[in-house]
Tab-separated table of C-alpha atoms in Angstrom:
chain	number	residue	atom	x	y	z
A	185	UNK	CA	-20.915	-31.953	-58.491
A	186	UNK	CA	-18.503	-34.512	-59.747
A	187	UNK	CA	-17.934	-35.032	-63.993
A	188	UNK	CA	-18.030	-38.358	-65.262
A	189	UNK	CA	-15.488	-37.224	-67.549
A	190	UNK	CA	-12.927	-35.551	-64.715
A	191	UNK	CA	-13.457	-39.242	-63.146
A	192	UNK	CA	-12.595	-40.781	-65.729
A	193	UNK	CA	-9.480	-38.860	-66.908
A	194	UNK	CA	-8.649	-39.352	-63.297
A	195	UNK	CA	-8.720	-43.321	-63.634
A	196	UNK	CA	-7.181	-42.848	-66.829
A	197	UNK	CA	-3.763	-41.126	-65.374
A	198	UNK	CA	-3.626	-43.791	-62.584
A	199	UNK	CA	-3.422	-46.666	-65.156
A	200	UNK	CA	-1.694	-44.919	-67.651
A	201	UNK	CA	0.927	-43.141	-65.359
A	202	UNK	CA	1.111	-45.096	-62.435
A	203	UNK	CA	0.608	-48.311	-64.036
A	204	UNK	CA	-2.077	-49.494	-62.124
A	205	UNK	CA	-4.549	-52.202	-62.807
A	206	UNK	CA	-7.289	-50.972	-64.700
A	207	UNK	CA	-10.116	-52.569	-63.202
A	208	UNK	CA	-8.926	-52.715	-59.840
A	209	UNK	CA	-8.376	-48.295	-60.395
A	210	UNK	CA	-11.811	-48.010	-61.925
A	211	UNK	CA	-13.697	-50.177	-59.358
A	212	UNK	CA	-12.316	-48.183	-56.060
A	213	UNK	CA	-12.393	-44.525	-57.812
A	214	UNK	CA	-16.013	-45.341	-58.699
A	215	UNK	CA	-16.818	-46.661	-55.421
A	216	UNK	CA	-15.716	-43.542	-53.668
A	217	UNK	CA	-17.611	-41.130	-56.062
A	218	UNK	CA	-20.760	-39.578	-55.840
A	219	UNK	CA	-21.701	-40.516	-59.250
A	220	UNK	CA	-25.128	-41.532	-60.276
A	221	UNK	CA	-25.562	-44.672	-61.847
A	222	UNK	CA	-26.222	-43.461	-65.214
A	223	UNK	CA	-23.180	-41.668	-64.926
A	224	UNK	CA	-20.603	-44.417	-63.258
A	225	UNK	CA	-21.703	-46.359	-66.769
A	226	UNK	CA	-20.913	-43.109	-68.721
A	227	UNK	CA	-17.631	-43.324	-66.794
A	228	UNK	CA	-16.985	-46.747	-67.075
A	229	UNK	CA	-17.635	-46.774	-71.045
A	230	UNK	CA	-15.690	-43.591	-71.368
A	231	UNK	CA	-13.124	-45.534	-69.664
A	232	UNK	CA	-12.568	-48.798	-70.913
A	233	UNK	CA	-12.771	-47.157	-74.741
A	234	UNK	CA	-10.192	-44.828	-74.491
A	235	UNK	CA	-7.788	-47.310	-72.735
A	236	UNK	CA	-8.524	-50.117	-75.616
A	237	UNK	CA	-8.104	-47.072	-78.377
A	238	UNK	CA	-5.250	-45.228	-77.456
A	239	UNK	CA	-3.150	-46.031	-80.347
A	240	UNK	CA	-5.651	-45.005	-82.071
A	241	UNK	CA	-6.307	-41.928	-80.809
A	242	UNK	CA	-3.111	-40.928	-80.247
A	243	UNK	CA	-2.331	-41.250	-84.179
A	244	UNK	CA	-5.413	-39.133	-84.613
A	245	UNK	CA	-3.680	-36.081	-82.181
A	246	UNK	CA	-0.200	-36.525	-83.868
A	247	UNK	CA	-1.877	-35.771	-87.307
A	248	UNK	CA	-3.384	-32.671	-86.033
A	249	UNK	CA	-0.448	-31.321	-83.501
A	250	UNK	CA	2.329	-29.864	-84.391
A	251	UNK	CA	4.663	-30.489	-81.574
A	252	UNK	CA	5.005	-34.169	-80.793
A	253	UNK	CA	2.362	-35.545	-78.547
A	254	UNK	CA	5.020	-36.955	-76.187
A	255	UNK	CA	5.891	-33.480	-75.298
A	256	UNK	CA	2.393	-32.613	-74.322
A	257	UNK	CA	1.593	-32.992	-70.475
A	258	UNK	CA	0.107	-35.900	-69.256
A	259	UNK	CA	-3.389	-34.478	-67.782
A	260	UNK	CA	-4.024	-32.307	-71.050
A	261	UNK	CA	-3.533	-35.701	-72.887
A	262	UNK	CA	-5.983	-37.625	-71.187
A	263	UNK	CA	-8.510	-34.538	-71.733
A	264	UNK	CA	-7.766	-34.710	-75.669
A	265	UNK	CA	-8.123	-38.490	-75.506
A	266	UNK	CA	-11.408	-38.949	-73.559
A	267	UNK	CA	-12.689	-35.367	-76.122
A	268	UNK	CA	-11.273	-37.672	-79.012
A	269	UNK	CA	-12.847	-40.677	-78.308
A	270	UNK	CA	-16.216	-39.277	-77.796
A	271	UNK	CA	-15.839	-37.780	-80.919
A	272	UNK	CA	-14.894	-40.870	-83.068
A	273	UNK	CA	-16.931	-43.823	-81.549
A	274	UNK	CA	-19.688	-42.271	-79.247
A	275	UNK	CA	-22.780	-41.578	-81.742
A	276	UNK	CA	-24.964	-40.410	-79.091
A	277	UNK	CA	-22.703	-38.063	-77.940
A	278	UNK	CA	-22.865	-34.264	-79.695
A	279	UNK	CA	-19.603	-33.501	-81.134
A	280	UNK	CA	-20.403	-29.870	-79.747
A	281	UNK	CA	-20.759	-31.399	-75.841
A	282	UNK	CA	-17.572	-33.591	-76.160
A	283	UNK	CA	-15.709	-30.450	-77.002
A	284	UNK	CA	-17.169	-28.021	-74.788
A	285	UNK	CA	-16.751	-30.628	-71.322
A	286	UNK	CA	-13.252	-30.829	-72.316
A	287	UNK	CA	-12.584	-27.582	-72.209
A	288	UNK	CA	-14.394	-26.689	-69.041
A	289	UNK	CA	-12.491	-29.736	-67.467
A	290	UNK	CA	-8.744	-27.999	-68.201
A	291	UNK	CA	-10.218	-24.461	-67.385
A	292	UNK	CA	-11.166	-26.119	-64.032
A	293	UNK	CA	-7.260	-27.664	-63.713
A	294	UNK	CA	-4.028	-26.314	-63.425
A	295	UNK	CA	-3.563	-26.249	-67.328
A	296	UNK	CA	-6.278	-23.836	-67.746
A	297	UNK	CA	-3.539	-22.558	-70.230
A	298	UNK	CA	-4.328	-25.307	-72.334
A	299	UNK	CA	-7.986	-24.855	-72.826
A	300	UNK	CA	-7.486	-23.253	-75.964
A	301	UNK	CA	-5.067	-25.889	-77.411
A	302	UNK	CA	-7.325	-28.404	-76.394
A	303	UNK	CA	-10.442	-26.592	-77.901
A	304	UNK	CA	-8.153	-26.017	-81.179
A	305	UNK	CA	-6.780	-29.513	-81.633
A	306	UNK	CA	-10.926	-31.222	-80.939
A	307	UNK	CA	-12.480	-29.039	-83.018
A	308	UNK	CA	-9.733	-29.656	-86.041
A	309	UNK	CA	-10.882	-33.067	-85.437
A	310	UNK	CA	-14.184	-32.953	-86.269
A	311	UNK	CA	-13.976	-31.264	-89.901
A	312	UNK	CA	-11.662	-33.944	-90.780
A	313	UNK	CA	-13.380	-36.754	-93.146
A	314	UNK	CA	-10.885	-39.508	-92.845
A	315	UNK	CA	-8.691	-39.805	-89.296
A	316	UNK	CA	-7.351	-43.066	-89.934
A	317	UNK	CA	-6.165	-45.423	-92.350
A	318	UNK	CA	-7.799	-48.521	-93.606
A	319	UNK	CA	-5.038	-50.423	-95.199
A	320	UNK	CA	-4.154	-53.316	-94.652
A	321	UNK	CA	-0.101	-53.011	-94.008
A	322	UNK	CA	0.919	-53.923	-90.071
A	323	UNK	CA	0.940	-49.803	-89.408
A	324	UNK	CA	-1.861	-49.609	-90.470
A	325	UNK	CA	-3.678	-51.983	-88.793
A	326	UNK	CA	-2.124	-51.347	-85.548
A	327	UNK	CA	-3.949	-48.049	-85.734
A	328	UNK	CA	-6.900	-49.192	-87.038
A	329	UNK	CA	-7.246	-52.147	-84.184
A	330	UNK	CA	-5.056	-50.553	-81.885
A	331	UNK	CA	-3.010	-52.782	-80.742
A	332	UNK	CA	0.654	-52.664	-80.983
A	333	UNK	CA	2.670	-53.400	-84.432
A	334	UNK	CA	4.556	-56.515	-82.746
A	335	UNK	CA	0.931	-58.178	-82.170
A	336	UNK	CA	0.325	-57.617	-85.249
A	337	UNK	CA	2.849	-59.155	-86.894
A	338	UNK	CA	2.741	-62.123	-84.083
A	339	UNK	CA	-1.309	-62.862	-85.283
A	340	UNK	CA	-0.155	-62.466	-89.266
A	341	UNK	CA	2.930	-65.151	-88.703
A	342	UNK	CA	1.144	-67.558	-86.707
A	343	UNK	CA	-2.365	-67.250	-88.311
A	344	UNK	CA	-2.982	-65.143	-92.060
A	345	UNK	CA	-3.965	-61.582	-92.430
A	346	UNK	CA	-7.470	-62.556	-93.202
A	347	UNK	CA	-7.729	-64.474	-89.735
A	348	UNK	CA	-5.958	-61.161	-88.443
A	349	UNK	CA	-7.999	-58.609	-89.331
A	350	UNK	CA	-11.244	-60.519	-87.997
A	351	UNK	CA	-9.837	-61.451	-84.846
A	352	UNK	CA	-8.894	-57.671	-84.063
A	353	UNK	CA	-12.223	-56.768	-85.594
A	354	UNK	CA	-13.602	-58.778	-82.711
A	355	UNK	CA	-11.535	-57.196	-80.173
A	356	UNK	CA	-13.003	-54.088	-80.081
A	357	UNK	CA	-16.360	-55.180	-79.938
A	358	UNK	CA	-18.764	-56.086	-77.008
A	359	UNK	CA	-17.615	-58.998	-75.183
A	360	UNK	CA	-19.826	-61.789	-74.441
A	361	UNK	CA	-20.726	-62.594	-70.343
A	362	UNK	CA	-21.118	-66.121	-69.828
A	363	UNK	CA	-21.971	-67.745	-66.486
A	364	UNK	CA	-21.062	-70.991	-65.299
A	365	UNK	CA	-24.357	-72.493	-63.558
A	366	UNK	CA	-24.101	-74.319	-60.630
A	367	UNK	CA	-25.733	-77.282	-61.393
A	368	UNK	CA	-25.292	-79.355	-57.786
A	369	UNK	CA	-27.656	-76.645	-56.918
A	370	UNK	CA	-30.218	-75.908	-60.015
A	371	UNK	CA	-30.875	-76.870	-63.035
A	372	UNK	CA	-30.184	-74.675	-65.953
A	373	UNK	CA	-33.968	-73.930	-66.997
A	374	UNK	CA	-34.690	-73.724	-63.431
A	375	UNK	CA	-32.057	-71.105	-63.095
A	376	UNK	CA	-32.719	-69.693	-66.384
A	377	UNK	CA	-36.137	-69.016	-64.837
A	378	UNK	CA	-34.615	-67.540	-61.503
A	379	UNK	CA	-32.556	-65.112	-64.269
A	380	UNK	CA	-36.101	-64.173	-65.787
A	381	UNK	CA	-37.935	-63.258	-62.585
A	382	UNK	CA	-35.449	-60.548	-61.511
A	383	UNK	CA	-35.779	-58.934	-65.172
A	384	UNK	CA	-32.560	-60.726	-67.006
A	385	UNK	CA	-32.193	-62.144	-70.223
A	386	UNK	CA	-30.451	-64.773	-70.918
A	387	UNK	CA	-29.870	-67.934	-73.172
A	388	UNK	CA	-28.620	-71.374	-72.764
A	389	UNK	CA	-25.584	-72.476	-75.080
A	390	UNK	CA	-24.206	-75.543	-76.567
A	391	UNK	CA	-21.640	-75.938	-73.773
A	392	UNK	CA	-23.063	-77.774	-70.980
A	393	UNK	CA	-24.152	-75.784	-67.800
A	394	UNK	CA	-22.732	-72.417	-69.510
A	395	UNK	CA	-25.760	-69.293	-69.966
A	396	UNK	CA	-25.244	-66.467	-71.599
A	397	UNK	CA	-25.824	-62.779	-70.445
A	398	UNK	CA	-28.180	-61.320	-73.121
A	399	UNK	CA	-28.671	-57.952	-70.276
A	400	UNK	CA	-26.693	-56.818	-67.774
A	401	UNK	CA	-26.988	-56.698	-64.026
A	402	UNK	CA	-25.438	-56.505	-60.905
A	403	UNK	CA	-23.912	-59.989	-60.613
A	404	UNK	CA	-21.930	-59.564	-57.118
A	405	UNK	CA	-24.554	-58.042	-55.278
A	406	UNK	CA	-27.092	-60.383	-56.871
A	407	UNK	CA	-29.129	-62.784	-54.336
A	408	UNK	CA	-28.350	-65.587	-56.993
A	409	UNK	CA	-24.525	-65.200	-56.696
A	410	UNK	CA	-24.743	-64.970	-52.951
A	411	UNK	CA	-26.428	-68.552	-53.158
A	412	UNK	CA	-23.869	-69.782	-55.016
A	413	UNK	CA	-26.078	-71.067	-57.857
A	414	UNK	CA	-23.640	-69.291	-60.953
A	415	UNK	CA	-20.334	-67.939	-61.379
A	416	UNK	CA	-18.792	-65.678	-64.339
A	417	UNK	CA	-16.630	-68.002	-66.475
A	418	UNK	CA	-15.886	-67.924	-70.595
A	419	UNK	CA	-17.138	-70.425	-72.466
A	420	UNK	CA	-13.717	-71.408	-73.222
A	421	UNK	CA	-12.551	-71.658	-70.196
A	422	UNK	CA	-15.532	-74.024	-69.431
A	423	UNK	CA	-14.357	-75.950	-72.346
A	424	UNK	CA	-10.969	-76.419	-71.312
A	425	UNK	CA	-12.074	-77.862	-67.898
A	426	UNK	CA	-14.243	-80.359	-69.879
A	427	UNK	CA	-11.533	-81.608	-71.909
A	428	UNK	CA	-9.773	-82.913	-69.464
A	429	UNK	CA	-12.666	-85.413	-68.851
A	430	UNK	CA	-12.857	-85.516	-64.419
A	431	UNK	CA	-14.829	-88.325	-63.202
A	432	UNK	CA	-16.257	-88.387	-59.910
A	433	UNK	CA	-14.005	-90.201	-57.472
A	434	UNK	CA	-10.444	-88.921	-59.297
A	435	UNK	CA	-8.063	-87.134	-57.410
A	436	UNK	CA	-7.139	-83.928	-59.670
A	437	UNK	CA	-4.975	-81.222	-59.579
A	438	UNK	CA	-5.209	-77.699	-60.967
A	439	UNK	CA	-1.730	-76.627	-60.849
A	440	UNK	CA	-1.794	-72.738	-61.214
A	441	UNK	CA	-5.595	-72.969	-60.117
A	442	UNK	CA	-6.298	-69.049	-58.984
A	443	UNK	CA	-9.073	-67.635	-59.469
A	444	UNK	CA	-10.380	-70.887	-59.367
A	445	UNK	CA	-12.704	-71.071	-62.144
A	446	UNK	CA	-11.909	-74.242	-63.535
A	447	UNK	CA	-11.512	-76.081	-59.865
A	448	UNK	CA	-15.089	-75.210	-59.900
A	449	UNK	CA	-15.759	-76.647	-63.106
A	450	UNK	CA	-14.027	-79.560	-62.261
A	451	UNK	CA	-15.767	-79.604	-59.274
A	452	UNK	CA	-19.405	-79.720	-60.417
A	453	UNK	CA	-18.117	-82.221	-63.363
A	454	UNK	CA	-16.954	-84.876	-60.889
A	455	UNK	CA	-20.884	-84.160	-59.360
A	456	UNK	CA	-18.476	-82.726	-55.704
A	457	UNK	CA	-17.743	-86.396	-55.402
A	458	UNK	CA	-13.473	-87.217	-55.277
A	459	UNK	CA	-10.499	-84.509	-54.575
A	460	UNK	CA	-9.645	-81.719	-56.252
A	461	UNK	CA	-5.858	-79.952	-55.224
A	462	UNK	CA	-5.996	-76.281	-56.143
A	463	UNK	CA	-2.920	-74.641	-55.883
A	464	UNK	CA	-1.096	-71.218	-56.826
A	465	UNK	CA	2.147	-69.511	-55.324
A	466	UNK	CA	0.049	-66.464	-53.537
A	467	UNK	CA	-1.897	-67.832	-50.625
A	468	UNK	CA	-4.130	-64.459	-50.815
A	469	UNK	CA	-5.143	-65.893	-54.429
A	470	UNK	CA	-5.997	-69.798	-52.659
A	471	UNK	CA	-7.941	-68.351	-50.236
A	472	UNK	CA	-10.027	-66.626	-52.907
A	473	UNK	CA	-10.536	-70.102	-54.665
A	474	UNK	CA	-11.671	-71.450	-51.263
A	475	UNK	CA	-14.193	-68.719	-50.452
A	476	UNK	CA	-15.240	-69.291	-53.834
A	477	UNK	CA	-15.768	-72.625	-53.237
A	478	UNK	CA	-17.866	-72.339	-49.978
A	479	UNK	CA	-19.747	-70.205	-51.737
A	480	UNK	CA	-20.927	-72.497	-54.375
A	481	UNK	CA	-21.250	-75.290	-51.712
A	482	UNK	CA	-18.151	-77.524	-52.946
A	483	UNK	CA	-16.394	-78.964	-50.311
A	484	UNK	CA	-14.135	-81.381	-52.660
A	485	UNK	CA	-11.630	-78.927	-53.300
A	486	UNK	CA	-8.612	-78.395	-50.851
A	487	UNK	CA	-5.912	-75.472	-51.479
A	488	UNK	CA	-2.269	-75.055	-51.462
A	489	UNK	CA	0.127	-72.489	-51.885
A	490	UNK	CA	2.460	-74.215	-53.778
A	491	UNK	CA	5.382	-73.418	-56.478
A	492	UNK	CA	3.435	-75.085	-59.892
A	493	UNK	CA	7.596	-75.667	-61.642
A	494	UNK	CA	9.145	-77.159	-58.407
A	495	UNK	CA	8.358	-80.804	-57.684
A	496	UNK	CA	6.585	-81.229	-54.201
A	497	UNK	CA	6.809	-84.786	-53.392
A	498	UNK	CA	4.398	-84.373	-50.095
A	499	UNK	CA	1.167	-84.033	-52.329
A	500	UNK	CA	1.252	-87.214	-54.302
A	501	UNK	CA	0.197	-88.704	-57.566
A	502	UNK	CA	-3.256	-87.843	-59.613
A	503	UNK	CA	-5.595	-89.304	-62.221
A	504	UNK	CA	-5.292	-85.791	-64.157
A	505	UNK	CA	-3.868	-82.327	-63.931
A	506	UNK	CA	-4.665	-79.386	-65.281
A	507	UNK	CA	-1.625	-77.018	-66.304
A	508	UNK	CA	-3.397	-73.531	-67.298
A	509	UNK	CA	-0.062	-72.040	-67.251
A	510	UNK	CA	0.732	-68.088	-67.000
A	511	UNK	CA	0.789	-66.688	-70.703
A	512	UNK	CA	1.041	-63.416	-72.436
A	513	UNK	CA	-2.886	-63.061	-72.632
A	514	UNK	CA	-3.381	-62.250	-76.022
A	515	UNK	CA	-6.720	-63.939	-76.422
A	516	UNK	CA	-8.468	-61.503	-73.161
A	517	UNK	CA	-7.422	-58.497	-74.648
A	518	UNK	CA	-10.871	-57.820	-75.152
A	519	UNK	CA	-11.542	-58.090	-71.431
A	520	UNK	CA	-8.342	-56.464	-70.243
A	521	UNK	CA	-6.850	-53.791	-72.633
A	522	UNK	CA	-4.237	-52.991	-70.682
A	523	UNK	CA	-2.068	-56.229	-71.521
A	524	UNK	CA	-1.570	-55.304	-74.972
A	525	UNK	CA	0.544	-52.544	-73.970
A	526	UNK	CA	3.006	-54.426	-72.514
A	527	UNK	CA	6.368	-54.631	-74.303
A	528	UNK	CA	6.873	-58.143	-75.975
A	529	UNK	CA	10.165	-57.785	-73.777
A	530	UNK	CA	8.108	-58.558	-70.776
A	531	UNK	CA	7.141	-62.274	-71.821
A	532	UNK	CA	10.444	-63.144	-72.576
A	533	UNK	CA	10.476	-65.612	-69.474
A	534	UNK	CA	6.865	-67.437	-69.928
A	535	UNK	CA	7.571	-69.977	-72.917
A	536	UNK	CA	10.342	-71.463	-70.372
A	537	UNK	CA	8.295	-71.548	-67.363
A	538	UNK	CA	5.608	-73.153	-69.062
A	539	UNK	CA	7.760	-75.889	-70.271
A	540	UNK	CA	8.980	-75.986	-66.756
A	541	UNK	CA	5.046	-76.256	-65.526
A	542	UNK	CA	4.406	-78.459	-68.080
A	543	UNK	CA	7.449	-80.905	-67.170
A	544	UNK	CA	6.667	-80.861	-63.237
A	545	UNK	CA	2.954	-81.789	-63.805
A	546	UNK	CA	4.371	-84.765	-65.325
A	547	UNK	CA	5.830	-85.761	-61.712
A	548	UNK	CA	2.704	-85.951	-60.281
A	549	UNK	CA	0.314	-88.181	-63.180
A	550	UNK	CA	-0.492	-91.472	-62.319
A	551	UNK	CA	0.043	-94.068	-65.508
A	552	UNK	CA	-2.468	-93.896	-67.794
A	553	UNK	CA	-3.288	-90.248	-66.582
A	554	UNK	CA	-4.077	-87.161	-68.823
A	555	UNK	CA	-3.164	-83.602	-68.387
A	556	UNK	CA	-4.404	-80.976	-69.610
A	557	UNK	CA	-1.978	-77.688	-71.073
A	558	UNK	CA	-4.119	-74.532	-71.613
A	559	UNK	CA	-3.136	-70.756	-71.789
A	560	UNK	CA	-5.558	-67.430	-72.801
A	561	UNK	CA	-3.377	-66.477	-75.424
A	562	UNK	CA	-2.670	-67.195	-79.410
A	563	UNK	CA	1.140	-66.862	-79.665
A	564	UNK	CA	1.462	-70.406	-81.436
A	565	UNK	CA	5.323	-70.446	-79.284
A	566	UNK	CA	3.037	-70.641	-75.813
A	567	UNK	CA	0.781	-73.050	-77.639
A	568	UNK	CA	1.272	-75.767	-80.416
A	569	UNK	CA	4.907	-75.419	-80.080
A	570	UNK	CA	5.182	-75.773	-76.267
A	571	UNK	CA	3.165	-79.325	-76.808
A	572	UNK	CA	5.033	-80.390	-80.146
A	573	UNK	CA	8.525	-80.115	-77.882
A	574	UNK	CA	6.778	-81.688	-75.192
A	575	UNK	CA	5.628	-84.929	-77.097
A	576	UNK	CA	9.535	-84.750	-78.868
A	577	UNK	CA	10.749	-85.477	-75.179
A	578	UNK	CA	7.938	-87.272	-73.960
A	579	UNK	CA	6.827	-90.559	-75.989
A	580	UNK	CA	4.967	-91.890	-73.361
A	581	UNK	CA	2.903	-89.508	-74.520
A	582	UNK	CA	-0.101	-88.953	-76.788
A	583	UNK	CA	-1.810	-85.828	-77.808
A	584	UNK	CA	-5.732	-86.548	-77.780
A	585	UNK	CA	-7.024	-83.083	-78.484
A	586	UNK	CA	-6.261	-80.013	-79.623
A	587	UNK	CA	-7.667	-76.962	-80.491
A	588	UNK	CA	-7.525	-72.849	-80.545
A	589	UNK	CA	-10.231	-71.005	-79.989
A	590	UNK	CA	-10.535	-67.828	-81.633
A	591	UNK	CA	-13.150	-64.922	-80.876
A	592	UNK	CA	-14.248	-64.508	-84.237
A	593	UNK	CA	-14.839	-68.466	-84.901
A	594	UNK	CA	-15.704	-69.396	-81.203
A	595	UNK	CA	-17.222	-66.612	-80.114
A	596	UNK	CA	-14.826	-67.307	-76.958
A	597	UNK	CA	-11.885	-65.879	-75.840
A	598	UNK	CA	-8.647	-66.748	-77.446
A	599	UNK	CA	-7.934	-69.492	-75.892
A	600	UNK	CA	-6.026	-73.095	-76.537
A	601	UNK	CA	-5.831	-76.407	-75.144
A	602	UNK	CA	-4.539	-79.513	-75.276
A	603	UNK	CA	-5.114	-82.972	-73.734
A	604	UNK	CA	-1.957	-85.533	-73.254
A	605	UNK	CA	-2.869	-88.856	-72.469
A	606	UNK	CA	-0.023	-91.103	-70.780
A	607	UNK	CA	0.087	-94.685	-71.971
């Protein structure tokens, strides 16, 4: 009988060794396992709070190892780490149990040699009082939030500790499902009702058309979803496509479009009456936008694989674009943990491809058009500054709105935008 836990130390070593894509890993090891339910969830919790803790927990094992942890083996780590984190956030888990499956998991394995380090170093851990610190220096906090030092010195400069140490507060917890309805289709207390009769709890929210997920449930395999009445989508996100203020009969174009969210946004603002171009470089990621679109019954959107920072004069001129350019994803961290592991080395090419983005999308506005600029991150250099050195070169410009949204004000994602009207 499969472990939970062996499942998912196995996910774990995929993502953390091979550098896979944590959901994508998680999602097909799951599917091929003969977990139950109950224990997929076990897995999947396990999981996703080891990957989002690992600085912490690996501060935890280099207080109570001798050697450094970097020489320790890579399976034997992922046992301590899913033991560890059991021990520090899972209440309902028995210290005694996390300690006891971790050592019959690296008896089972070809470190059996280790199952007496391992039982050493977990049961050190649980007779200590205090296994972090809760200061307030950038060490500190980068163990306490875990999240690397350079993030936290990126949120301090741009924002103030106080906003700092809220917004990772709100990292770590619970993130908020929102669904977009589909409101060519049903009405939101109409679909709120649909929600009810299959057992699911949910609430409407300021935003227009936007729900959100007080339970959990199945949303892919859900008889709903397959009638194209809702689609996940943060409120944020939602926002953004608002802003930009589509009217039915515009032609608009989402520039770097995929997954499509915000085409479909767009889409149900402009009542499927107009043309929406949705475009990214991949054509397997257009093709998802126009499934998703058949799906929800919107036939106003057309796709394109198309460069977003090389001018293509073949597709015209539009009333408004959308420019939700690629970004370091600092404010879906939440969401996806995995992207605040990267090195800050490995953004060093977005802030000029987003003025590039930004620039091209110019090319294609009609006069007295509006674009929209939008990433899902807070790094002010992505945001503010990208459109303050935009309107510097650009006087024909004027900035309308402006705003970043922050999880612990917003209860969004992080998230900015910005709408440029052209006189």
């Amino acid at each position: 009988m499969q472990s939970s836990r062996k499942v998912a130390i196995d996910a774990l070593l995929k993502v953390n060794n091979d550098l896979a894509y944590s959901n994508i890993t998680l999602n097909n090891i799951l599917k091929n396992s003969e977990l139950s339910t109950a224990d997929k969830q076990f897995t999947t919790a396990l999981f996703y709070g080891v990957l989002d803790r690992k600085i912490t927990l690996d501060y935890v094992l280099g207080t109570l190892i001798k050697t450094p942890l970097s020489k320790v083996d890579s399976f034997t780590k992922e046992v301590l780490r899913v033991g560890l984190y059991q021990i520090m956030f899972m209440d309902k888990v028995p210290d005694s149990a996390a300690v006891n499956e971790a050592v019959k998991i690296i008896k089972a394995s070809k470190k059996r040699h280790n199952a007496g380090f391992v039982n050493a170093v977990l049961r050190a851990s649980t007779r200590q009082e205090k296994l972090i610190p809760d200061g307030n220096s950038v060490k500190d906090l980068s163990v306490r939030f875990s999240v690397p030092e350079w993030i936290v010195e990126s949120f301090i400069n741009d924002y103030s500790l106080e906003d700092t140490v809220s917004l990772l507060s709100e990292t770590l917890k619970p993130t908020p499902i929102y669904l977009r309805v589909n409101t060519l289709k049903i009405g939101v207390e109409e679909f709120l009702g649909e929600l009810e009769k299959i057992g699911v709890k949910a609430e409407k929210t300021e935003q227009t058309g936007a729900v959100r997920l007080l339970d959990g449930f199945q949303i892919e395999t859900s008889e709903l979803y397959k009638k194209g009445l809702f689609y996940v989508q943060d409120l944020s996100s939602q926002k953004c496509a608002q802003i930009l203020g589509a009217q039915k009969g515009e032609r608009v174009l989402d520039i770097c479009a995929a997954p499509g969210g915000k085409s479909f946004a767009l889409a149900i603002l402009m009542q499927n009456s107009g043309e929406i171009l949705s475009c990214d470089l991949y054509e397997k990621r257009t093709n998802l936008i126009s499934s998703g679109a058949k799906r929800l019954g919107i036939d106003i959107i057309k796709t394109k694989t198309n460069d977003a920072t090389a001018y293509n004069s073949e597709i015209g001129l539009f009333d408004a674009v959308l420019c939700d350019v690629p970004c370091s994803g600092l404010g879906i961290i939440r969401r996806k943990p995995d992207i605040k592991y990267k090195e800050i080395a490995s953004f060093s090419d977005l802030e000029k491809i987003q003025s590039e983005i930004l620039e091209n999308a110019v090319k294609y506005l009609k006069s007295g058009g509006r674009i929209v600029y939008s990433t899902c991150t807070l790094r002010q250099n992505e945001n503010e500054k990208q459109v303050e050195a935009f309107l510097q070169k650009h006087p024909e410009f004027e900035l309308k709105y402006m705003h970043t949204f922050m999880p612990h004000i917003d209860n969004t994602d992080g998230f900015f935008t910005a709408l440029l009207l052209k006189r």
